[in-house]
């Protein structure tokens, strides 16, 4: 099976712009979660989508949003970019939604740099 | 709510053993362990589901004490390939929390 894919891998934007990141989960997986990773804050949960519905949301401002399509592919959007949004954005797919026993498989991430 | 890991960093020589601890202030229903190498995505190691459960993966094993809300990851006879940052994680049912991370470096 192909793994989780994320596009683009690298992105450079300027403050105030918006950005859209894409994630394709493993075939058959219906849950996609997004994480932000920074040296200072570590891995922080953004949100989770299951069957096109946002199931859970972390403590991020409304500038961060996402959606999931019928084929389980997911997109994450960040509007009005700030310098502090520079980070590695990881998506992870799993079979179930919010499963306490479910394994998450991570994509390679998108490295976003905001200038 | 983020699980706290200790130590923050450890350096080992090949063949030495290490223990990484994960402690939570919230009730743990399960504990996940991941390893992330520099520049790569986290890779799943194992899940522990029940209090007192232990699991093993090659020379890496873990225990989970549900009552103490703690989990420990044991690396025995470490190899160079074990280098990386180890994260514990827990799913509260609302969101997934990763631990603070432990950087492990194995040197020849």
PDB file of C-alpha atoms in Angstrom:
ATOM      1  CA  UNK A   1       0.000   0.000   0.000  1.00  0.00           C
ATOM      2  CA  UNK A   2       1.169   3.503  -0.691  1.00  0.00           C
ATOM      3  CA  UNK A   3       1.827   5.577   2.378  1.00  0.00           C
ATOM      4  CA  UNK A   4       0.484   8.955   3.364  1.00  0.00           C
ATOM      5  CA  UNK A   5       1.435  11.647   0.894  1.00  0.00           C
ATOM      6  CA  UNK A   6       1.570  15.376   1.463  1.00  0.00           C
ATOM      7  CA  UNK A   7       1.986  18.174  -1.013  1.00  0.00           C
ATOM      8  CA  UNK A   8       3.789  20.406  -1.347  1.00  0.00           C
ATOM      9  CA  UNK A   9       6.826  19.313   0.660  1.00  0.00           C
ATOM     10  CA  UNK A  10       8.198  22.814   1.019  1.00  0.00           C
ATOM     11  CA  UNK A  11       6.512  26.178   0.889  1.00  0.00           C
ATOM     12  CA  UNK A  12       7.649  29.747   1.393  1.00  0.00           C
ATOM     13  CA  UNK A  13       5.064  32.465   1.963  1.00  0.00           C
ATOM     14  CA  UNK A  14       5.001  36.003   3.279  1.00  0.00           C
ATOM     15  CA  UNK A  15       3.034  37.389   6.183  1.00  0.00           C
ATOM     16  CA  UNK A  16      -0.599  38.009   5.429  1.00  0.00           C
ATOM     17  CA  UNK A  17      -0.827  35.445   2.664  1.00  0.00           C
ATOM     18  CA  UNK A  18      -2.826  32.249   2.890  1.00  0.00           C
ATOM     19  CA  UNK A  19      -1.757  28.713   2.176  1.00  0.00           C
ATOM     20  CA  UNK A  20      -3.398  25.378   1.421  1.00  0.00           C
ATOM     21  CA  UNK A  21      -1.738  22.068   2.215  1.00  0.00           C
ATOM     22  CA  UNK A  22      -2.894  18.713   0.930  1.00  0.00           C
ATOM     23  CA  UNK A  23      -2.837  15.234   2.405  1.00  0.00           C
ATOM     24  CA  UNK A  24      -3.757  11.905   0.821  1.00  0.00           C
ATOM     25  CA  UNK A  25      -4.251   9.141   3.388  1.00  0.00           C
ATOM     26  CA  UNK A  26      -3.468   5.473   3.031  1.00  0.00           C
ATOM     27  CA  UNK A  27      -6.034   3.736   0.876  1.00  0.00           C
ATOM     28  CA  UNK A  28      -8.957   2.617   3.018  1.00  0.00           C
ATOM     29  CA  UNK A  29      -8.198   4.995   5.857  1.00  0.00           C
ATOM     30  CA  UNK A  30     -11.023   7.366   6.615  1.00  0.00           C
ATOM     31  CA  UNK A  31      -9.506   9.495   9.350  1.00  0.00           C
ATOM     32  CA  UNK A  32      -7.020  12.276   8.752  1.00  0.00           C
ATOM     33  CA  UNK A  33      -5.440  14.300  11.538  1.00  0.00           C
ATOM     34  CA  UNK A  34      -3.249  17.356  11.207  1.00  0.00           C
ATOM     35  CA  UNK A  35      -0.398  18.386  13.485  1.00  0.00           C
ATOM     36  CA  UNK A  36       1.919  21.345  13.737  1.00  0.00           C
ATOM     37  CA  UNK A  37       5.487  20.681  14.802  1.00  0.00           C
ATOM     38  CA  UNK A  38       7.810  23.439  15.969  1.00  0.00           C
ATOM     39  CA  UNK A  39      11.023  23.296  18.019  1.00  0.00           C
ATOM     40  CA  UNK A  40       9.439  25.274  20.822  1.00  0.00           C
ATOM     41  CA  UNK A  41       5.998  23.712  21.073  1.00  0.00           C
ATOM     42  CA  UNK A  42       6.648  20.197  19.839  1.00  0.00           C
ATOM     43  CA  UNK A  43       3.840  18.286  18.158  1.00  0.00           C
ATOM     44  CA  UNK A  44       0.502  20.014  18.533  1.00  0.00           C
ATOM     45  CA  UNK A  45      -2.822  18.605  17.398  1.00  0.00           C
ATOM     46  CA  UNK A  46      -4.731  20.810  14.953  1.00  0.00           C
ATOM     47  CA  UNK A  47      -7.827  18.853  13.982  1.00  0.00           C
ATOM     48  CA  UNK A  48      -9.158  15.529  12.829  1.00  0.00           C
ATOM     49  CA  UNK A  49     -11.517  14.684  10.004  1.00  0.00           C
ATOM     50  CA  UNK A  50     -13.496  11.518   9.541  1.00  0.00           C
ATOM     51  CA  UNK A  51     -15.920  10.875   6.701  1.00  0.00           C
ATOM     52  CA  UNK A  52     -15.781  14.532   5.623  1.00  0.00           C
ATOM     53  CA  UNK A  53     -16.673  15.777   9.106  1.00  0.00           C
ATOM     54  CA  UNK A  54     -14.429  17.525  11.570  1.00  0.00           C
ATOM     55  CA  UNK A  55     -14.502  15.334  14.629  1.00  0.00           C
ATOM     56  CA  UNK A  56     -12.044  17.056  16.919  1.00  0.00           C
ATOM     57  CA  UNK A  57     -10.185  20.325  17.068  1.00  0.00           C
ATOM     58  CA  UNK A  58      -7.122  21.458  18.941  1.00  0.00           C
ATOM     59  CA  UNK A  59      -6.435  24.857  20.450  1.00  0.00           C
ATOM     60  CA  UNK A  60      -5.573  26.841  17.359  1.00  0.00           C
ATOM     61  CA  UNK A  61      -7.109  30.093  16.130  1.00  0.00           C
ATOM     62  CA  UNK A  62      -9.794  30.161  13.463  1.00  0.00           C
ATOM     63  CA  UNK A  63      -7.183  31.073  10.844  1.00  0.00           C
ATOM     64  CA  UNK A  64      -6.477  27.363  10.733  1.00  0.00           C
ATOM     65  CA  UNK A  65      -9.156  25.373   8.962  1.00  0.00           C
ATOM     66  CA  UNK A  66      -9.496  22.192   7.042  1.00  0.00           C
ATOM     67  CA  UNK A  67     -11.769  19.936   5.128  1.00  0.00           C
ATOM     68  CA  UNK A  68     -11.992  16.391   3.910  1.00  0.00           C
ATOM     69  CA  UNK A  69     -13.295  15.159   0.611  1.00  0.00           C
ATOM     70  CA  UNK A  70     -15.332  12.075  -0.196  1.00  0.00           C
ATOM     71  CA  UNK A  71     -12.173  10.190  -1.194  1.00  0.00           C
ATOM     72  CA  UNK A  72     -10.735  10.932   2.282  1.00  0.00           C
ATOM     73  CA  UNK A  73      -8.150  13.348   0.944  1.00  0.00           C
ATOM     74  CA  UNK A  74      -7.822  16.345   3.215  1.00  0.00           C
ATOM     75  CA  UNK A  75      -6.729  19.917   2.879  1.00  0.00           C
ATOM     76  CA  UNK A  76      -5.601  22.338   5.524  1.00  0.00           C
ATOM     77  CA  UNK A  77      -5.796  26.077   5.063  1.00  0.00           C
ATOM     78  CA  UNK A  78      -4.069  28.813   7.005  1.00  0.00           C
ATOM     79  CA  UNK A  79      -5.174  32.361   6.330  1.00  0.00           C
ATOM     80  CA  UNK A  80      -3.427  35.622   7.183  1.00  0.00           C
ATOM     81  CA  UNK A  81      -0.119  33.916   7.796  1.00  0.00           C
ATOM     82  CA  UNK A  82       2.029  35.009  10.727  1.00  0.00           C
ATOM     83  CA  UNK A  83       5.729  34.463  11.295  1.00  0.00           C
ATOM     84  CA  UNK A  84       4.871  32.037  14.090  1.00  0.00           C
ATOM     85  CA  UNK A  85       3.083  29.765  11.642  1.00  0.00           C
ATOM     86  CA  UNK A  86       6.428  28.624  10.302  1.00  0.00           C
ATOM     87  CA  UNK A  87       6.497  24.945  11.110  1.00  0.00           C
ATOM     88  CA  UNK A  88       6.415  21.410   9.834  1.00  0.00           C
ATOM     89  CA  UNK A  89       2.811  20.412   9.212  1.00  0.00           C
ATOM     90  CA  UNK A  90       2.198  16.714   9.462  1.00  0.00           C
ATOM     91  CA  UNK A  91      -0.847  14.776   8.562  1.00  0.00           C
ATOM     92  CA  UNK A  92      -1.613  11.302   9.800  1.00  0.00           C
ATOM     93  CA  UNK A  93      -4.155   8.786   8.641  1.00  0.00           C
ATOM     94  CA  UNK A  94      -5.845   5.986  10.517  1.00  0.00           C
ATOM     95  CA  UNK A  95      -8.663   3.557   9.965  1.00  0.00           C
ATOM     96  CA  UNK A  96     -10.967   4.825  12.673  1.00  0.00           C
ATOM     97  CA  UNK A  97     -11.925   8.175  14.100  1.00  0.00           C
ATOM     98  CA  UNK A  98     -10.501   9.225  17.448  1.00  0.00           C
ATOM     99  CA  UNK A  99      -9.776   5.616  18.124  1.00  0.00           C
ATOM    100  CA  UNK A 100      -7.895   5.240  21.348  1.00  0.00           C
ATOM    101  CA  UNK A 101      -6.474   2.057  19.991  1.00  0.00           C
ATOM    102  CA  UNK A 102      -5.899   3.211  16.466  1.00  0.00           C
ATOM    103  CA  UNK A 103      -2.480   3.563  14.908  1.00  0.00           C
ATOM    104  CA  UNK A 104      -1.637   6.755  13.109  1.00  0.00           C
ATOM    105  CA  UNK A 105       0.561   6.692  10.019  1.00  0.00           C
ATOM    106  CA  UNK A 106       2.304   9.946   9.279  1.00  0.00           C
ATOM    107  CA  UNK A 107       3.110  11.598   6.010  1.00  0.00           C
ATOM    108  CA  UNK A 108       6.485  13.250   5.357  1.00  0.00           C
ATOM    109  CA  UNK A 109       5.125  16.682   6.206  1.00  0.00           C
ATOM    110  CA  UNK A 110       5.045  20.089   4.586  1.00  0.00           C
ATOM    111  CA  UNK A 111       7.707  22.524   5.716  1.00  0.00           C
ATOM    112  CA  UNK A 112       6.122  25.997   5.739  1.00  0.00           C
ATOM    113  CA  UNK A 113       8.306  29.064   6.079  1.00  0.00           C
ATOM    114  CA  UNK A 114       6.661  32.440   6.576  1.00  0.00           C
ATOM    115  CA  UNK A 115       8.821  35.469   5.815  1.00  0.00           C
TER     116      UNK A 115
ATOM    117  CA  UNK B   1      -2.381  18.146  29.359  1.00  0.00           C
ATOM    118  CA  UNK B   2       0.681  17.308  27.327  1.00  0.00           C
ATOM    119  CA  UNK B   3       2.388  14.196  28.739  1.00  0.00           C
ATOM    120  CA  UNK B   4       5.805  14.905  30.215  1.00  0.00           C
ATOM    121  CA  UNK B   5       8.726  12.741  29.187  1.00  0.00           C
ATOM    122  CA  UNK B   6      11.997  12.163  30.948  1.00  0.00           C
ATOM    123  CA  UNK B   7      14.815  12.417  30.337  1.00  0.00           C
ATOM    124  CA  UNK B   8      14.742  15.199  27.770  1.00  0.00           C
ATOM    125  CA  UNK B   9      17.888  13.878  26.152  1.00  0.00           C
ATOM    126  CA  UNK B  10      20.172  10.904  26.522  1.00  0.00           C
ATOM    127  CA  UNK B  11      23.393   9.788  24.862  1.00  0.00           C
ATOM    128  CA  UNK B  12      24.252   6.109  24.762  1.00  0.00           C
ATOM    129  CA  UNK B  13      27.054   3.973  23.450  1.00  0.00           C
ATOM    130  CA  UNK B  14      26.114   1.089  21.214  1.00  0.00           C
ATOM    131  CA  UNK B  15      24.982  -1.853  23.286  1.00  0.00           C
ATOM    132  CA  UNK B  16      23.850   0.182  26.287  1.00  0.00           C
ATOM    133  CA  UNK B  17      20.295   0.243  27.585  1.00  0.00           C
ATOM    134  CA  UNK B  18      17.952   3.186  28.091  1.00  0.00           C
ATOM    135  CA  UNK B  19      14.591   3.885  29.666  1.00  0.00           C
ATOM    136  CA  UNK B  20      12.284   6.696  28.603  1.00  0.00           C
ATOM    137  CA  UNK B  21       9.426   7.655  30.869  1.00  0.00           C
ATOM    138  CA  UNK B  22       6.100   9.242  30.008  1.00  0.00           C
ATOM    139  CA  UNK B  23       3.864  10.700  32.667  1.00  0.00           C
ATOM    140  CA  UNK B  24       0.436  12.260  32.362  1.00  0.00           C
ATOM    141  CA  UNK B  25      -1.687  14.336  34.703  1.00  0.00           C
ATOM    142  CA  UNK B  26      -4.781  13.011  32.960  1.00  0.00           C
ATOM    143  CA  UNK B  27      -6.095   9.487  32.901  1.00  0.00           C
ATOM    144  CA  UNK B  28      -4.441   7.431  30.214  1.00  0.00           C
ATOM    145  CA  UNK B  29      -6.623   5.025  28.267  1.00  0.00           C
ATOM    146  CA  UNK B  30      -3.841   3.982  25.971  1.00  0.00           C
ATOM    147  CA  UNK B  31      -0.288   5.019  25.251  1.00  0.00           C
ATOM    148  CA  UNK B  32       1.298   5.216  21.827  1.00  0.00           C
ATOM    149  CA  UNK B  33       5.031   5.377  21.208  1.00  0.00           C
ATOM    150  CA  UNK B  34       6.617   6.922  18.135  1.00  0.00           C
ATOM    151  CA  UNK B  35      10.159   7.543  16.972  1.00  0.00           C
ATOM    152  CA  UNK B  36      11.092  10.435  14.741  1.00  0.00           C
ATOM    153  CA  UNK B  37      14.416  10.699  13.003  1.00  0.00           C
ATOM    154  CA  UNK B  38      15.728  14.087  12.035  1.00  0.00           C
ATOM    155  CA  UNK B  39      13.951  15.438   8.994  1.00  0.00           C
ATOM    156  CA  UNK B  40      11.503  12.554   8.860  1.00  0.00           C
ATOM    157  CA  UNK B  41       7.950  11.891   9.991  1.00  0.00           C
ATOM    158  CA  UNK B  42       7.180  10.092  13.255  1.00  0.00           C
ATOM    159  CA  UNK B  43       7.035   6.334  12.909  1.00  0.00           C
ATOM    160  CA  UNK B  44       4.732   4.194  15.017  1.00  0.00           C
ATOM    161  CA  UNK B  45       6.429   1.792  17.428  1.00  0.00           C
ATOM    162  CA  UNK B  46       3.649   0.334  19.557  1.00  0.00           C
ATOM    163  CA  UNK B  47       0.405   0.895  21.419  1.00  0.00           C
ATOM    164  CA  UNK B  48      -0.276  -0.230  24.973  1.00  0.00           C
ATOM    165  CA  UNK B  49      -3.907  -0.639  25.795  1.00  0.00           C
ATOM    166  CA  UNK B  50      -4.339  -1.958  29.297  1.00  0.00           C
ATOM    167  CA  UNK B  51      -2.984  -1.158  32.711  1.00  0.00           C
ATOM    168  CA  UNK B  52       0.133  -3.108  33.386  1.00  0.00           C
ATOM    169  CA  UNK B  53       0.422  -4.220  29.817  1.00  0.00           C
ATOM    170  CA  UNK B  54       3.829  -4.777  28.342  1.00  0.00           C
ATOM    171  CA  UNK B  55       4.690  -5.102  24.709  1.00  0.00           C
ATOM    172  CA  UNK B  56       7.857  -5.700  22.796  1.00  0.00           C
ATOM    173  CA  UNK B  57       9.190  -4.889  19.391  1.00  0.00           C
ATOM    174  CA  UNK B  58      12.574  -6.454  18.685  1.00  0.00           C
ATOM    175  CA  UNK B  59      14.763  -5.014  21.435  1.00  0.00           C
ATOM    176  CA  UNK B  60      12.334  -2.244  22.265  1.00  0.00           C
ATOM    177  CA  UNK B  61       9.628  -2.893  24.811  1.00  0.00           C
ATOM    178  CA  UNK B  62       7.267  -0.828  26.904  1.00  0.00           C
ATOM    179  CA  UNK B  63       5.107  -0.977  29.965  1.00  0.00           C
ATOM    180  CA  UNK B  64       1.968   0.896  30.901  1.00  0.00           C
ATOM    181  CA  UNK B  65       0.821   1.513  34.446  1.00  0.00           C
ATOM    182  CA  UNK B  66      -2.713   2.807  34.141  1.00  0.00           C
ATOM    183  CA  UNK B  67      -3.071   3.569  37.835  1.00  0.00           C
ATOM    184  CA  UNK B  68       0.041   5.696  37.932  1.00  0.00           C
ATOM    185  CA  UNK B  69      -0.727   7.207  34.533  1.00  0.00           C
ATOM    186  CA  UNK B  70       2.760   6.356  33.416  1.00  0.00           C
ATOM    187  CA  UNK B  71       4.421   4.468  30.631  1.00  0.00           C
ATOM    188  CA  UNK B  72       8.033   3.535  30.092  1.00  0.00           C
ATOM    189  CA  UNK B  73       9.874   2.605  26.928  1.00  0.00           C
ATOM    190  CA  UNK B  74      12.830   0.250  27.278  1.00  0.00           C
ATOM    191  CA  UNK B  75      15.581   0.072  24.702  1.00  0.00           C
ATOM    192  CA  UNK B  76      18.032  -2.747  25.219  1.00  0.00           C
ATOM    193  CA  UNK B  77      21.391  -3.293  23.547  1.00  0.00           C
ATOM    194  CA  UNK B  78      20.936  -0.043  21.644  1.00  0.00           C
ATOM    195  CA  UNK B  79      21.944   0.223  18.020  1.00  0.00           C
ATOM    196  CA  UNK B  80      22.964   3.259  15.986  1.00  0.00           C
ATOM    197  CA  UNK B  81      19.613   3.048  14.214  1.00  0.00           C
ATOM    198  CA  UNK B  82      17.807   3.766  17.487  1.00  0.00           C
ATOM    199  CA  UNK B  83      18.893   7.387  17.394  1.00  0.00           C
ATOM    200  CA  UNK B  84      16.040   9.831  17.115  1.00  0.00           C
ATOM    201  CA  UNK B  85      13.407  11.578  19.160  1.00  0.00           C
ATOM    202  CA  UNK B  86      10.917   9.393  20.958  1.00  0.00           C
ATOM    203  CA  UNK B  87       7.413  10.582  21.656  1.00  0.00           C
ATOM    204  CA  UNK B  88       4.726   9.072  23.754  1.00  0.00           C
ATOM    205  CA  UNK B  89       1.164   9.998  22.902  1.00  0.00           C
ATOM    206  CA  UNK B  90      -2.284   9.552  24.251  1.00  0.00           C
ATOM    207  CA  UNK B  91      -5.760   9.893  22.826  1.00  0.00           C
ATOM    208  CA  UNK B  92      -8.276  11.313  25.294  1.00  0.00           C
ATOM    209  CA  UNK B  93     -11.150  10.741  22.931  1.00  0.00           C
ATOM    210  CA  UNK B  94     -11.186  14.402  21.939  1.00  0.00           C
ATOM    211  CA  UNK B  95      -7.702  14.905  20.707  1.00  0.00           C
ATOM    212  CA  UNK B  96      -4.327  13.304  20.558  1.00  0.00           C
ATOM    213  CA  UNK B  97      -1.568  14.666  22.788  1.00  0.00           C
ATOM    214  CA  UNK B  98       2.068  14.011  22.092  1.00  0.00           C
ATOM    215  CA  UNK B  99       4.583  14.060  24.898  1.00  0.00           C
ATOM    216  CA  UNK B 100       7.407  16.544  25.215  1.00  0.00           C
ATOM    217  CA  UNK B 101       9.835  14.204  23.467  1.00  0.00           C
ATOM    218  CA  UNK B 102      13.123  12.534  24.372  1.00  0.00           C
ATOM    219  CA  UNK B 103      16.144  12.912  22.138  1.00  0.00           C
ATOM    220  CA  UNK B 104      18.192   9.737  22.070  1.00  0.00           C
ATOM    221  CA  UNK B 105      21.614   9.581  20.465  1.00  0.00           C
ATOM    222  CA  UNK B 106      23.528   6.344  20.101  1.00  0.00           C
ATOM    223  CA  UNK B 107      27.240   6.694  19.432  1.00  0.00           C
ATOM    224  CA  UNK B 108      29.727   4.007  18.355  1.00  0.00           C
TER     225      UNK B 108
END
